Coordinates of C-alpha atoms in Angstrom, one line a residue:
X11 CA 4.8 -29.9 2.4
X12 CA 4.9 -25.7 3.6
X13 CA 7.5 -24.3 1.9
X14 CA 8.7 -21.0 3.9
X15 CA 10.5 -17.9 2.3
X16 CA 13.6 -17.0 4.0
X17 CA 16.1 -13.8 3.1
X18 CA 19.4 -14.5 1.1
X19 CA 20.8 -12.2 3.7
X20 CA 19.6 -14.0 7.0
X21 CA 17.6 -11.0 8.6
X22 CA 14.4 -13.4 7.9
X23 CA 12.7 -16.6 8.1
X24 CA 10.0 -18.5 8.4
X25 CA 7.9 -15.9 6.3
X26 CA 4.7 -17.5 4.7
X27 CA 4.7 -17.2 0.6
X28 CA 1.6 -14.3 1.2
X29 CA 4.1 -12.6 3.6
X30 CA 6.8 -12.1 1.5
X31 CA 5.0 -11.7 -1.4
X32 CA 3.6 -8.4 0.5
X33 CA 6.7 -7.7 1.8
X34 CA 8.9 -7.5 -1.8
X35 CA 12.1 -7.0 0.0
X36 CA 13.4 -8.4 2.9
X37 CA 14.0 -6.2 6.1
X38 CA 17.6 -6.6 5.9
X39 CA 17.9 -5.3 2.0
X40 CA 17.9 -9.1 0.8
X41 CA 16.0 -11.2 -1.3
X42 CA 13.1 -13.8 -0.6
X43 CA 13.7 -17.4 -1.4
X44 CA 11.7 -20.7 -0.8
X45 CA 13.6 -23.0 1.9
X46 CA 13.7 -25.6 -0.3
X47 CA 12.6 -26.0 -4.4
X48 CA 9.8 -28.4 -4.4
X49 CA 9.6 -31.3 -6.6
X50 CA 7.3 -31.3 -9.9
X51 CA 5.4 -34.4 -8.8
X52 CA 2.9 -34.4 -11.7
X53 CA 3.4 -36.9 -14.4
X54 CA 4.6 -34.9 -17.8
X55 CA 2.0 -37.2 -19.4
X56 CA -0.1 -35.3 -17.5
X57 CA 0.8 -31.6 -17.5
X58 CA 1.1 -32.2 -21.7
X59 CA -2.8 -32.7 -21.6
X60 CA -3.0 -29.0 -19.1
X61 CA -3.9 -25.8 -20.3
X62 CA -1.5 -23.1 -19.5
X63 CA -3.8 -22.1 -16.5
X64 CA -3.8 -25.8 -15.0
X65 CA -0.3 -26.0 -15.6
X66 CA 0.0 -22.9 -13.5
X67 CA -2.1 -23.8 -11.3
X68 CA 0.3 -27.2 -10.6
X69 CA 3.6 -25.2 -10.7
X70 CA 2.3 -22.0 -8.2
X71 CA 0.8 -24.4 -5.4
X72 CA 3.9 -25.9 -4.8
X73 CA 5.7 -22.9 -4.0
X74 CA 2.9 -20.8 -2.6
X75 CA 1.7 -23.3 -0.3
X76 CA -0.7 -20.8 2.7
X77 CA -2.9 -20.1 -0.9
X78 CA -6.0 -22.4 -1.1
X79 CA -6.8 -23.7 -4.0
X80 CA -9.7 -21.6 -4.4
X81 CA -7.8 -18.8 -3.5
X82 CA -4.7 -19.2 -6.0
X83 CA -7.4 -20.8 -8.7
X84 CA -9.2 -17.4 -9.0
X85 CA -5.8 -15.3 -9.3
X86 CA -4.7 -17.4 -12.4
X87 CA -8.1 -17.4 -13.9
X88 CA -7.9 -13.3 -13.4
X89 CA -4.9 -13.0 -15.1
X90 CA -4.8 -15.2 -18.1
X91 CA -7.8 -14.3 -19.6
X92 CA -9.1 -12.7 -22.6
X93 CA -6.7 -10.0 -22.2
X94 CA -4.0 -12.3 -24.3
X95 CA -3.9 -11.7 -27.6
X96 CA -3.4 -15.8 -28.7
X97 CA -6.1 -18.6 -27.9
X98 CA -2.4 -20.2 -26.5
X99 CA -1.2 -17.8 -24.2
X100 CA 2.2 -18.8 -24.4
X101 CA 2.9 -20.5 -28.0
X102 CA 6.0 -22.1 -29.6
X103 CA 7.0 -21.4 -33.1
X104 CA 10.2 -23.6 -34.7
X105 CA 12.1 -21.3 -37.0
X106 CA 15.6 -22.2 -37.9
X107 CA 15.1 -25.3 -35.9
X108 CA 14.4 -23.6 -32.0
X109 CA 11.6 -23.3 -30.1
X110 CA 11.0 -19.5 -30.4
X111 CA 8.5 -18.7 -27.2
X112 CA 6.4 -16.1 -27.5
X113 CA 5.4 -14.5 -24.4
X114 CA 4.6 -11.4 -26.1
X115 CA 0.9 -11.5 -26.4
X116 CA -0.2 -10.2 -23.6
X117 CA -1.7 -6.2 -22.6
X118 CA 2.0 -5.0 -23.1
X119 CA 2.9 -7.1 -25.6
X120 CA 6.0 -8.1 -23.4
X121 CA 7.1 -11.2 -21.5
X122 CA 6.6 -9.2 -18.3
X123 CA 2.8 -9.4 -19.2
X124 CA 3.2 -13.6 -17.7
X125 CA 3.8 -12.7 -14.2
X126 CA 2.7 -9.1 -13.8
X127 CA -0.5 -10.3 -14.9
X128 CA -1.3 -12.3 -11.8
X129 CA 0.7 -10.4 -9.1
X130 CA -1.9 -7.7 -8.5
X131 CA -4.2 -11.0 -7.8
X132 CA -1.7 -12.4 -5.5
X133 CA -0.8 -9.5 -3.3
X134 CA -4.4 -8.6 -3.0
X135 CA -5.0 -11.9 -2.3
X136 CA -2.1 -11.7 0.0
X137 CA -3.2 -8.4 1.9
X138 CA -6.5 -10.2 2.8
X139 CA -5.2 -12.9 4.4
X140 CA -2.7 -10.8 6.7
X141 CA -5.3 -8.5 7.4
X142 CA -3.4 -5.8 5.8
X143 CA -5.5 -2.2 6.1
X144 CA -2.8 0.3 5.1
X145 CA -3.0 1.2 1.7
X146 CA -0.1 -1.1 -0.7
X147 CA 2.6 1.0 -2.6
X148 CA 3.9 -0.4 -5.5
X149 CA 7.4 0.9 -6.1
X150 CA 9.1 -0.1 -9.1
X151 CA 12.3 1.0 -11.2
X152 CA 12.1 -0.4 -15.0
X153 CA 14.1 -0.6 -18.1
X154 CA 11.4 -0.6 -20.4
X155 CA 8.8 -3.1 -20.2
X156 CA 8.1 -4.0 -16.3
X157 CA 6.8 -0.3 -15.7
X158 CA 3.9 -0.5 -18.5
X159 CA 3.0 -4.3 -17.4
X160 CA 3.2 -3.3 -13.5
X161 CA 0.7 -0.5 -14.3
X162 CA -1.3 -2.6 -16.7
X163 CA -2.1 -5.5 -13.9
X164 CA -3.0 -2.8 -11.1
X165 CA -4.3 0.2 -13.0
X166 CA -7.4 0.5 -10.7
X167 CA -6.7 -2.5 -8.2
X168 CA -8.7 -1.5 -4.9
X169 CA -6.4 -1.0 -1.5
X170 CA -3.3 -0.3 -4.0
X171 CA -1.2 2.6 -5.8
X172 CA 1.3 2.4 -8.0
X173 CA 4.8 4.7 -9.2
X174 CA 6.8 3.9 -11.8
X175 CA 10.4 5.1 -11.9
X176 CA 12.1 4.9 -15.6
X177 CA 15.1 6.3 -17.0
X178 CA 14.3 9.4 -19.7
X179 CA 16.6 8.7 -22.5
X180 CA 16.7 4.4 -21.9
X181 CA 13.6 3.2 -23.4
X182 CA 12.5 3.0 -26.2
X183 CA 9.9 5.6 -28.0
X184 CA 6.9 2.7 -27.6
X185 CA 7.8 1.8 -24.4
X186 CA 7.8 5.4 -23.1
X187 CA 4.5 6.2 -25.0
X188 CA 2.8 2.8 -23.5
X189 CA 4.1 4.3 -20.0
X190 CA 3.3 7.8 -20.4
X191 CA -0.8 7.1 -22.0
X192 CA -1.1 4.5 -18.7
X193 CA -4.9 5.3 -17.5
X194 CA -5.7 4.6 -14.0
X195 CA -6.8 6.9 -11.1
X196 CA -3.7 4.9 -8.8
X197 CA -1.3 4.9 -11.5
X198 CA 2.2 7.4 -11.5
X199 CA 5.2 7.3 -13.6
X200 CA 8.2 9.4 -13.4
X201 CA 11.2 9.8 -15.5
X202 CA 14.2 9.9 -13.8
X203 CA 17.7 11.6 -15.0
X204 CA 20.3 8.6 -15.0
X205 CA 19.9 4.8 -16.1
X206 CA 18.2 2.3 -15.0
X207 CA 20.5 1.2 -12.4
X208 CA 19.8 4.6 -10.6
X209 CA 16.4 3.8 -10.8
X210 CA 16.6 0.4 -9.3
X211 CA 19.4 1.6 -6.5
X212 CA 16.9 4.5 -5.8
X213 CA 14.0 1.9 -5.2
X214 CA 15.8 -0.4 -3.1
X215 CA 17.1 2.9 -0.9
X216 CA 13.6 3.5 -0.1
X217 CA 12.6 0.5 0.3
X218 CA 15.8 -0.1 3.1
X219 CA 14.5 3.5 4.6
X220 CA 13.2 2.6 8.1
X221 CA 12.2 6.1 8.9
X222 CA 10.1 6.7 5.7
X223 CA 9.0 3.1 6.7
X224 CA 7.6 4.8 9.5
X225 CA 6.3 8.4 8.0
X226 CA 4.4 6.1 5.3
X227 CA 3.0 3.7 8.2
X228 CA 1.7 6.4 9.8
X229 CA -0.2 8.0 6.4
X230 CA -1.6 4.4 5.8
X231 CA 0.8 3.0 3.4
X232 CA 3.3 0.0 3.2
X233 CA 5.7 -0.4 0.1
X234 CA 5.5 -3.6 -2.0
X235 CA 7.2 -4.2 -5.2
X236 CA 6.3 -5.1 -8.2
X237 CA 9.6 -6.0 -9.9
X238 CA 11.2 -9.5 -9.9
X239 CA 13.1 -9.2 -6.5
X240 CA 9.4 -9.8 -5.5
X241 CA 9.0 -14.0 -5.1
X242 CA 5.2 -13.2 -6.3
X243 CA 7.1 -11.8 -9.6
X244 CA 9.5 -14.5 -10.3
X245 CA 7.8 -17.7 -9.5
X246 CA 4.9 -17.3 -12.1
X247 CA 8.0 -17.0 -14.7
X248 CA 8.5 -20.6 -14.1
X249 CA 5.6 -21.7 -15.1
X250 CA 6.0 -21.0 -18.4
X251 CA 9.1 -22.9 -19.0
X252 CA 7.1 -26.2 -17.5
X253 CA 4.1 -25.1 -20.0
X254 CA 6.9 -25.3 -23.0
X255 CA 8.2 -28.6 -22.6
X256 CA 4.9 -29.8 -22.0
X257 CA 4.1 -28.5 -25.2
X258 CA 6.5 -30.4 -27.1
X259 CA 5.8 -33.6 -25.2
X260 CA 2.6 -33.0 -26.6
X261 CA 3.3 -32.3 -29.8
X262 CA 5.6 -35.1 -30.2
X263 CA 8.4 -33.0 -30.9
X264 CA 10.8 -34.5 -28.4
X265 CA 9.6 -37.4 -26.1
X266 CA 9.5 -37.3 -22.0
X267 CA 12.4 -37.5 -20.3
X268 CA 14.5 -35.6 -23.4
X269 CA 16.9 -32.8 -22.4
X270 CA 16.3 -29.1 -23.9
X271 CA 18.5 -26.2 -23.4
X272 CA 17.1 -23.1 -22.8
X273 CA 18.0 -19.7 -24.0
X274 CA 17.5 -16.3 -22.3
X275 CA 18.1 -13.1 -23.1
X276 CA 19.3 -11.8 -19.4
X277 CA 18.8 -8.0 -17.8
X278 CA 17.9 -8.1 -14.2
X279 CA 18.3 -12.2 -14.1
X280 CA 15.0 -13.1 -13.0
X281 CA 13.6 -15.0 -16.2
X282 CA 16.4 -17.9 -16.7
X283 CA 16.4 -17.6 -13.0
X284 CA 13.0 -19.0 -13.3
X285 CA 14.4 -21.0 -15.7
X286 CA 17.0 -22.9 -13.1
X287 CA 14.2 -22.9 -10.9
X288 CA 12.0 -25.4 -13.0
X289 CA 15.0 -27.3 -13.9
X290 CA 15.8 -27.5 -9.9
X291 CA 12.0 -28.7 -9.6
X292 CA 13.0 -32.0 -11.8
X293 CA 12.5 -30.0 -15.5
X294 CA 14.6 -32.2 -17.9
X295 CA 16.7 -28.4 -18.7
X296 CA 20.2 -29.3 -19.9
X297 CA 22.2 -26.0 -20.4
X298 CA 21.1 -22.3 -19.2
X299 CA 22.8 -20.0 -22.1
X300 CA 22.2 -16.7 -20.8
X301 CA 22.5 -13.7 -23.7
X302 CA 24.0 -10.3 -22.9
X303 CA 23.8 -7.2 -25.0
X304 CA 26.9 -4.9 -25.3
X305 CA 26.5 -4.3 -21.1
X306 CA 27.9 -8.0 -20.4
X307 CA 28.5 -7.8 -16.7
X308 CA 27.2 -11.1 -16.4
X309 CA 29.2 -12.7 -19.1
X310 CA 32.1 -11.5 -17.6
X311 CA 31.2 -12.9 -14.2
X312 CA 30.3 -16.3 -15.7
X313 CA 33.8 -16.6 -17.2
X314 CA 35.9 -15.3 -14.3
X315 CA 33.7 -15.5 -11.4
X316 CA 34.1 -11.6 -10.7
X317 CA 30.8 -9.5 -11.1
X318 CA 32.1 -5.5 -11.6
X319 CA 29.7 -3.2 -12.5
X320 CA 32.8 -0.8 -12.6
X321 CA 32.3 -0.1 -16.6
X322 CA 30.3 2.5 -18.7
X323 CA 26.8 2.2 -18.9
X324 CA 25.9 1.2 -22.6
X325 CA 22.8 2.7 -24.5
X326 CA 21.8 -0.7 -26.9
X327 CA 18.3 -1.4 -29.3
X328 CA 17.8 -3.9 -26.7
X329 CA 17.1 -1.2 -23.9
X330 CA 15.2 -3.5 -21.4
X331 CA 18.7 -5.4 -21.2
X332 CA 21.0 -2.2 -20.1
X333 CA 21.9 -3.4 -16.6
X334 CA 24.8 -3.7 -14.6
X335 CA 23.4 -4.4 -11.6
X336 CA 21.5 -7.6 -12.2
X337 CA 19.7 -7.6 -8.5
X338 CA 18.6 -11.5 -9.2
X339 CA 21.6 -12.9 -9.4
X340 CA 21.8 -12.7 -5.5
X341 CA 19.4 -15.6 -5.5
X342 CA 21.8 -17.5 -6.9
X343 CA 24.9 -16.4 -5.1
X344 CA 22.5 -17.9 -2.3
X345 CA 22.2 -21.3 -4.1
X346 CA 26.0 -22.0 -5.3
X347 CA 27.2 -20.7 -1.7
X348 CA 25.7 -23.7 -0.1
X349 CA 22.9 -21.1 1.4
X350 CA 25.3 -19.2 2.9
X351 CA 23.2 -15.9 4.1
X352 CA 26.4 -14.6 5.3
X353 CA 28.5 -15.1 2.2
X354 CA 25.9 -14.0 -0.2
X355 CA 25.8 -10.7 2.0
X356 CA 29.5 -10.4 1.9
X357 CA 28.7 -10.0 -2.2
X358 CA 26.4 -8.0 -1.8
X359 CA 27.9 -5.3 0.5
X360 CA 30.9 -5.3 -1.7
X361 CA 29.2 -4.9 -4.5
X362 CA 27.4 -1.6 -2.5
X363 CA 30.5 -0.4 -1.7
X364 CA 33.5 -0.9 -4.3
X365 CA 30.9 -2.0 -7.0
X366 CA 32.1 -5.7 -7.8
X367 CA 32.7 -9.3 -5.7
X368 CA 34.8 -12.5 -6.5
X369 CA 33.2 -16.2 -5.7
X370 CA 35.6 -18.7 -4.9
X371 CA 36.1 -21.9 -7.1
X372 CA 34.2 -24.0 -5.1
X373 CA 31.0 -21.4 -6.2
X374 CA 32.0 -22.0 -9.7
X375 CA 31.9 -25.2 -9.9
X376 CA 28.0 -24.8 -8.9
X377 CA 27.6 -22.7 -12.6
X378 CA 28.4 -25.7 -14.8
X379 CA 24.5 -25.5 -16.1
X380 CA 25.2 -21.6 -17.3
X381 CA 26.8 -20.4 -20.1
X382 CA 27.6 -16.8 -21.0
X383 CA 28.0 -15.1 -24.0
X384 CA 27.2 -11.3 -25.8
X385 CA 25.9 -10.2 -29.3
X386 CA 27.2 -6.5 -30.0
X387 CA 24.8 -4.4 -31.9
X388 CA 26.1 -5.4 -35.3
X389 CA 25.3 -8.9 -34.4
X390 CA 21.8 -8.0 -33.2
X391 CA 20.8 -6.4 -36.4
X392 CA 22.4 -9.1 -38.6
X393 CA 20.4 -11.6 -37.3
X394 CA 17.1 -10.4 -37.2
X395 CA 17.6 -9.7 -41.4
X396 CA 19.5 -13.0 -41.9
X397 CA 16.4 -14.7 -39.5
X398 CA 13.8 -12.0 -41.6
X399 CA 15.5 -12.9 -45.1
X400 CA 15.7 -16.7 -44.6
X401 CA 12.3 -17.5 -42.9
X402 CA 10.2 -14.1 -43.0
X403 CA 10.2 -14.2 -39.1
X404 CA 10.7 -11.4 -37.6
X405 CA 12.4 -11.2 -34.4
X406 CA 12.8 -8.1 -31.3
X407 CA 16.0 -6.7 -30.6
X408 CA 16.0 -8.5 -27.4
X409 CA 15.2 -12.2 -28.9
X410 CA 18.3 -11.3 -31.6
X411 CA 20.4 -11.2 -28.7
X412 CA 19.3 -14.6 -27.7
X413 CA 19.5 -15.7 -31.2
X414 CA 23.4 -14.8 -32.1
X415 CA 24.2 -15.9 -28.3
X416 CA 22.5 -19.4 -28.6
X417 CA 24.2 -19.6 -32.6
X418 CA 27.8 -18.9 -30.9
X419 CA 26.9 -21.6 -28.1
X420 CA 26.1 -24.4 -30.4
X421 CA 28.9 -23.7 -32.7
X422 CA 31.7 -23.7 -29.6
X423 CA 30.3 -26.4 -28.2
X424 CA 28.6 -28.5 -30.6
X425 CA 25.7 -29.4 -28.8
X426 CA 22.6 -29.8 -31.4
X427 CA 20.2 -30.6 -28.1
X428 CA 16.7 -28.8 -28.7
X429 CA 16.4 -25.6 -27.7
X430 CA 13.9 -23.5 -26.3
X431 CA 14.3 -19.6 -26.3
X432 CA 12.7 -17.3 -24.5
X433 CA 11.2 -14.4 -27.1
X434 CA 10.7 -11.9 -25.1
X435 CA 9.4 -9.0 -26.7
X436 CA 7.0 -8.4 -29.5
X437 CA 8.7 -6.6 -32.7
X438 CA 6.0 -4.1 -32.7
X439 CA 7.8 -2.5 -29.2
X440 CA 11.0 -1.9 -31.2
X441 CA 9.9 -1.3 -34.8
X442 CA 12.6 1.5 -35.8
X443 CA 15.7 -0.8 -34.9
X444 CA 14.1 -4.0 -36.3
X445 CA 13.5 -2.1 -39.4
X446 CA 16.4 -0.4 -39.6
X447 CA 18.0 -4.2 -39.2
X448 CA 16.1 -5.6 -42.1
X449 CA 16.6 -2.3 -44.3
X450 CA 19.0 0.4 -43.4
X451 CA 18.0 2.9 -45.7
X452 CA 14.4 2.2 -46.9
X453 CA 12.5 3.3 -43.5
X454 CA 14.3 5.4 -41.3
X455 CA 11.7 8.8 -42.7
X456 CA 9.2 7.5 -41.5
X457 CA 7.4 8.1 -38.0
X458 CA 6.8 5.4 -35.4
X459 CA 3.4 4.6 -36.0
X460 CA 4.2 4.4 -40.1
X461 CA 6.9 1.8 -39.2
X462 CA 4.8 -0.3 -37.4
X463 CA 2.3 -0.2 -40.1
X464 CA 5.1 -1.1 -42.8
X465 CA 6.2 -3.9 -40.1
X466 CA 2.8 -5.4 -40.5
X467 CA 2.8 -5.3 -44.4
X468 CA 6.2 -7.1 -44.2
X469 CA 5.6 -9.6 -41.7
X470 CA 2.4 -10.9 -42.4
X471 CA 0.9 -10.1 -38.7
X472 CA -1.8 -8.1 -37.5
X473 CA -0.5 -4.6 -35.1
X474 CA -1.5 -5.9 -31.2
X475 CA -3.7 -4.4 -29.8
X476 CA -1.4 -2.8 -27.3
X477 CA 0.0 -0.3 -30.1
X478 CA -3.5 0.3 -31.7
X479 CA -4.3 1.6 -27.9
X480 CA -1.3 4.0 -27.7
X481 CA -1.2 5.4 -31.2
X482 CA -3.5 8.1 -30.7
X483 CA -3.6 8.1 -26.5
X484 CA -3.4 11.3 -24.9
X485 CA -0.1 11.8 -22.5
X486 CA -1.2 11.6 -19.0
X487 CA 1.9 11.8 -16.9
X488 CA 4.9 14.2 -17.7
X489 CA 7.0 14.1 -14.1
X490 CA 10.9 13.9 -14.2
X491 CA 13.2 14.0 -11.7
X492 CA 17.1 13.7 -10.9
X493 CA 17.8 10.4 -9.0
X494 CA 18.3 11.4 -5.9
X495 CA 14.8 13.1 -5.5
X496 CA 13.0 9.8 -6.1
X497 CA 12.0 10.1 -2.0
X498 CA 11.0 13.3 -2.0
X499 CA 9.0 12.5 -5.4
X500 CA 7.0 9.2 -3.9
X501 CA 6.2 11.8 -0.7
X502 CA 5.0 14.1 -3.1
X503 CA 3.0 11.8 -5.0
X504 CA 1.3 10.0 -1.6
X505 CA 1.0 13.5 -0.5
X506 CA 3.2 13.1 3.0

């Protein structure tokens, strides 16, 4: 059956899955969303016998449904190649009984790497069939790890450019060095002054800009995006997710039909969205325990169903994770208001203009299958020694969050139901605070590149690839602006 992409704020529908994947953002600001979630009709007996690209290959084609099979086949096989570092490109590891996976071993060792991978595939792919000629822009505001991966999939993609908007003081030293090194003739990254919220607002301002619509129509561009507000983004997420259970079917560690819960550690929403997706498809997900760092806007709205970005703007070790303005959490405003275009707008311009909303109770009741909780940065570091000390794996800041949130979960609730948890950085991208976590005292002389070296002494792991790359790469972009240039930058840039 089609399936057709329709905007959570009612400007559009009946917008093929290639259409609004080359669109990003809807006309009217809002964000794409299938008009219904297809069923996963393929036995589990089955998909546990799938590699990760067949599996993909079953979860995509029910959502993107105007892709032949040729056509979607030779994306996935472009993107999960060789360029992962693991024969399994998205493997499970038990420690402290959960499902730790990794989705960390791709170019950027980041989970971005799983969808941002095949998106350059999909919108090229995309532009074909539309009969696109203009050149595509790829605008994208990131915390951390989206920027690097972004770049990564369409460093020298043919018909595209890409620019890169990141906060200067809100990533980490790796992730800025993996940004800044980025080869590529059609590649641009620019700091901005402010967080990443001003990044992302800044985006979407362009993006809602009809006259620089216009001015860039006219010099042969149209802006895409590459961040998960783009459907082509979030729907590869799920996949993974569908891979993971398969994998324990598989492996006989639970049998089909059991329930798992699934742990995320949540930013900008869009992974354990993806997450409710595959359970919405028929996925036997029990709970969705989403894990905030100290910024826990989205804990806060989980307990009182009131979202209020009205709060200061918190600097953490888990930097791809300081966000106030979760911008996928619209998608499911969407769902628990019955589809209601014109309520989820109502959100959404009052979270524009006074910088919060309230859902009513009849909305809460549709968030039963969420839970909501935040590990402060005491918490983070305690439990990647205790995890370090007791089972000599090493977690990410990030996947630490996850960890304390999930260990708080099962002890409120009780619930011993497997787990799987999304691990969504490598350790390598965060070595000074996971070090510093496992031994205050014994490494914080050394430079970055020594830390990582010690990390791999300590852990038993070979350094990815990824860092080898950037340890002696020469800077190739050094652009900052304040936020409110961000226009007059891209015009720059395109030269308009």
């Amino acid at each position: 059956m089609e399936i057709l992409y329709k905007s959570t704020r009612g400007g559009e529908e009946g917008v093929t899955a290639s259409q609004a994947i080359l669109k990003g953002l809807a006309k009217d600001g809002g964000l794409f969303v299938p008009d219904h979630i297809p069923a996963l009709d393929v036995p589990m007996e089955t998909l546990a016998r799938m590699t990760y690209q067949e599996v993909a290959y079953e979860v995509m084609s029910r959502f993107f449904t105007d892709f032949t099979e040729e056509e979607l086949k030779n994306c996935i096989a472009k993107a999960y190649d060789e360029k992962f570092d693991t024969e399994e490109i998205a493997p499970l590891t038990k420690a402290e009984g959960i499902y730790f996976l990794e989705l960390f071993h791709g170019a950027t060792i980041a989970f971005k790497d799983m969808a941002l991978s095949i998106l350059p595939h999909l919108l090229t792919t995309a532009a074909g069939k539309n009969h696109v000629k203009n050149e595509i822009v790829i605008l994208t505001a990131t915390s951390g790890d989206t920027g690097k991966a972004a770049m990564a999939g369409f460093a020298d993609v043919p018909g595209t450019k890409i620019i890169v908007f990141y906060p200067k003081d809100g990533v980490s030293p790796v992730q800025e060095k993996q940004m800044v090194t980025q080869k590529g003739g059609n590649t641009y990254v620019v700091a901005i002054r402010g967080n990443f919220d001003d990044a992302q607002t800044g985006v979407k301002n362009i993006f809602n800009d009809k006259t620089f619509a216009e001015e860039m129509a006219r010099a042969g561009f149209q802006f895409s995006s590459a961040n998960s507000i783009n459907i082509g983004r979030l729907i590869p997420q799920v996949v993974y997710y569908v891979y993971a259970y398969a994998s324990l079917v598989r492996n006989s560690e639970i049998k089909n039909g059991d329930v798992v819960n699934v742990t995320v550690p949540t930013g900008n929403f869009g992974n354990i969205l993806a997450a409710f997706y595959a359970k919405q498809m028929g996925l036997p997900i029990g709970k969705l325990i989403c894990a905030s760092n100290e910024n826990k806007v989205l804990v806060d709205f989980f307990r009182t169903g009131v979202y209020d970005r009205n709060r200061p703007f918190i600097l953490t070790s888990s930097p791809s994770m300081d966000i106030l303005i979760s911008s996928n959490l619209e998608r499911l405003i969407y769902r628990i208001s019955g589809q209601s275009a014109a309520r989820t707008k109502e959100c959404m311009d009052g979270l524009q203009k006074n910088g919060r909303y309230e859902i009513d109770d009849e909305m809460r009741e549709q968030l039963n299958d969420f839970y909501g909780d935040y590990a402060s940065e005491e918490e983070t570091a305690a439990e990647i020694a205790s995890m370090y000390k007791d089972t000599g794996y090493v977690l990410d800041t990030h996947t630490a969050v996850a960890v304390s949130v999930y260990e708080k979960y099962r002890k409120e609730s009780g619930d011993t139901t497997p787990v799987i948890l999304a691990s969504t950085a490598s350790p390598y991208k965060f070595t000074r605070s996971v070090l510093h976590a496992i031994d205050a005292d014994a490494y914080d002389g050394l430079g970055d590149f020594e830390q990582m070296d010690v990390l791999s002494e300590i852990s038993n792991t070979k350094i990815p690839r990824a860092i080898e790359e950037i340890r002696t790469a020469p800077v190739r972009h050094n652009t900052v602006c304040d936020a409110d240039q961000m226009g007059q930058t891209v015009k720059k840039i395109l030269g308009i």
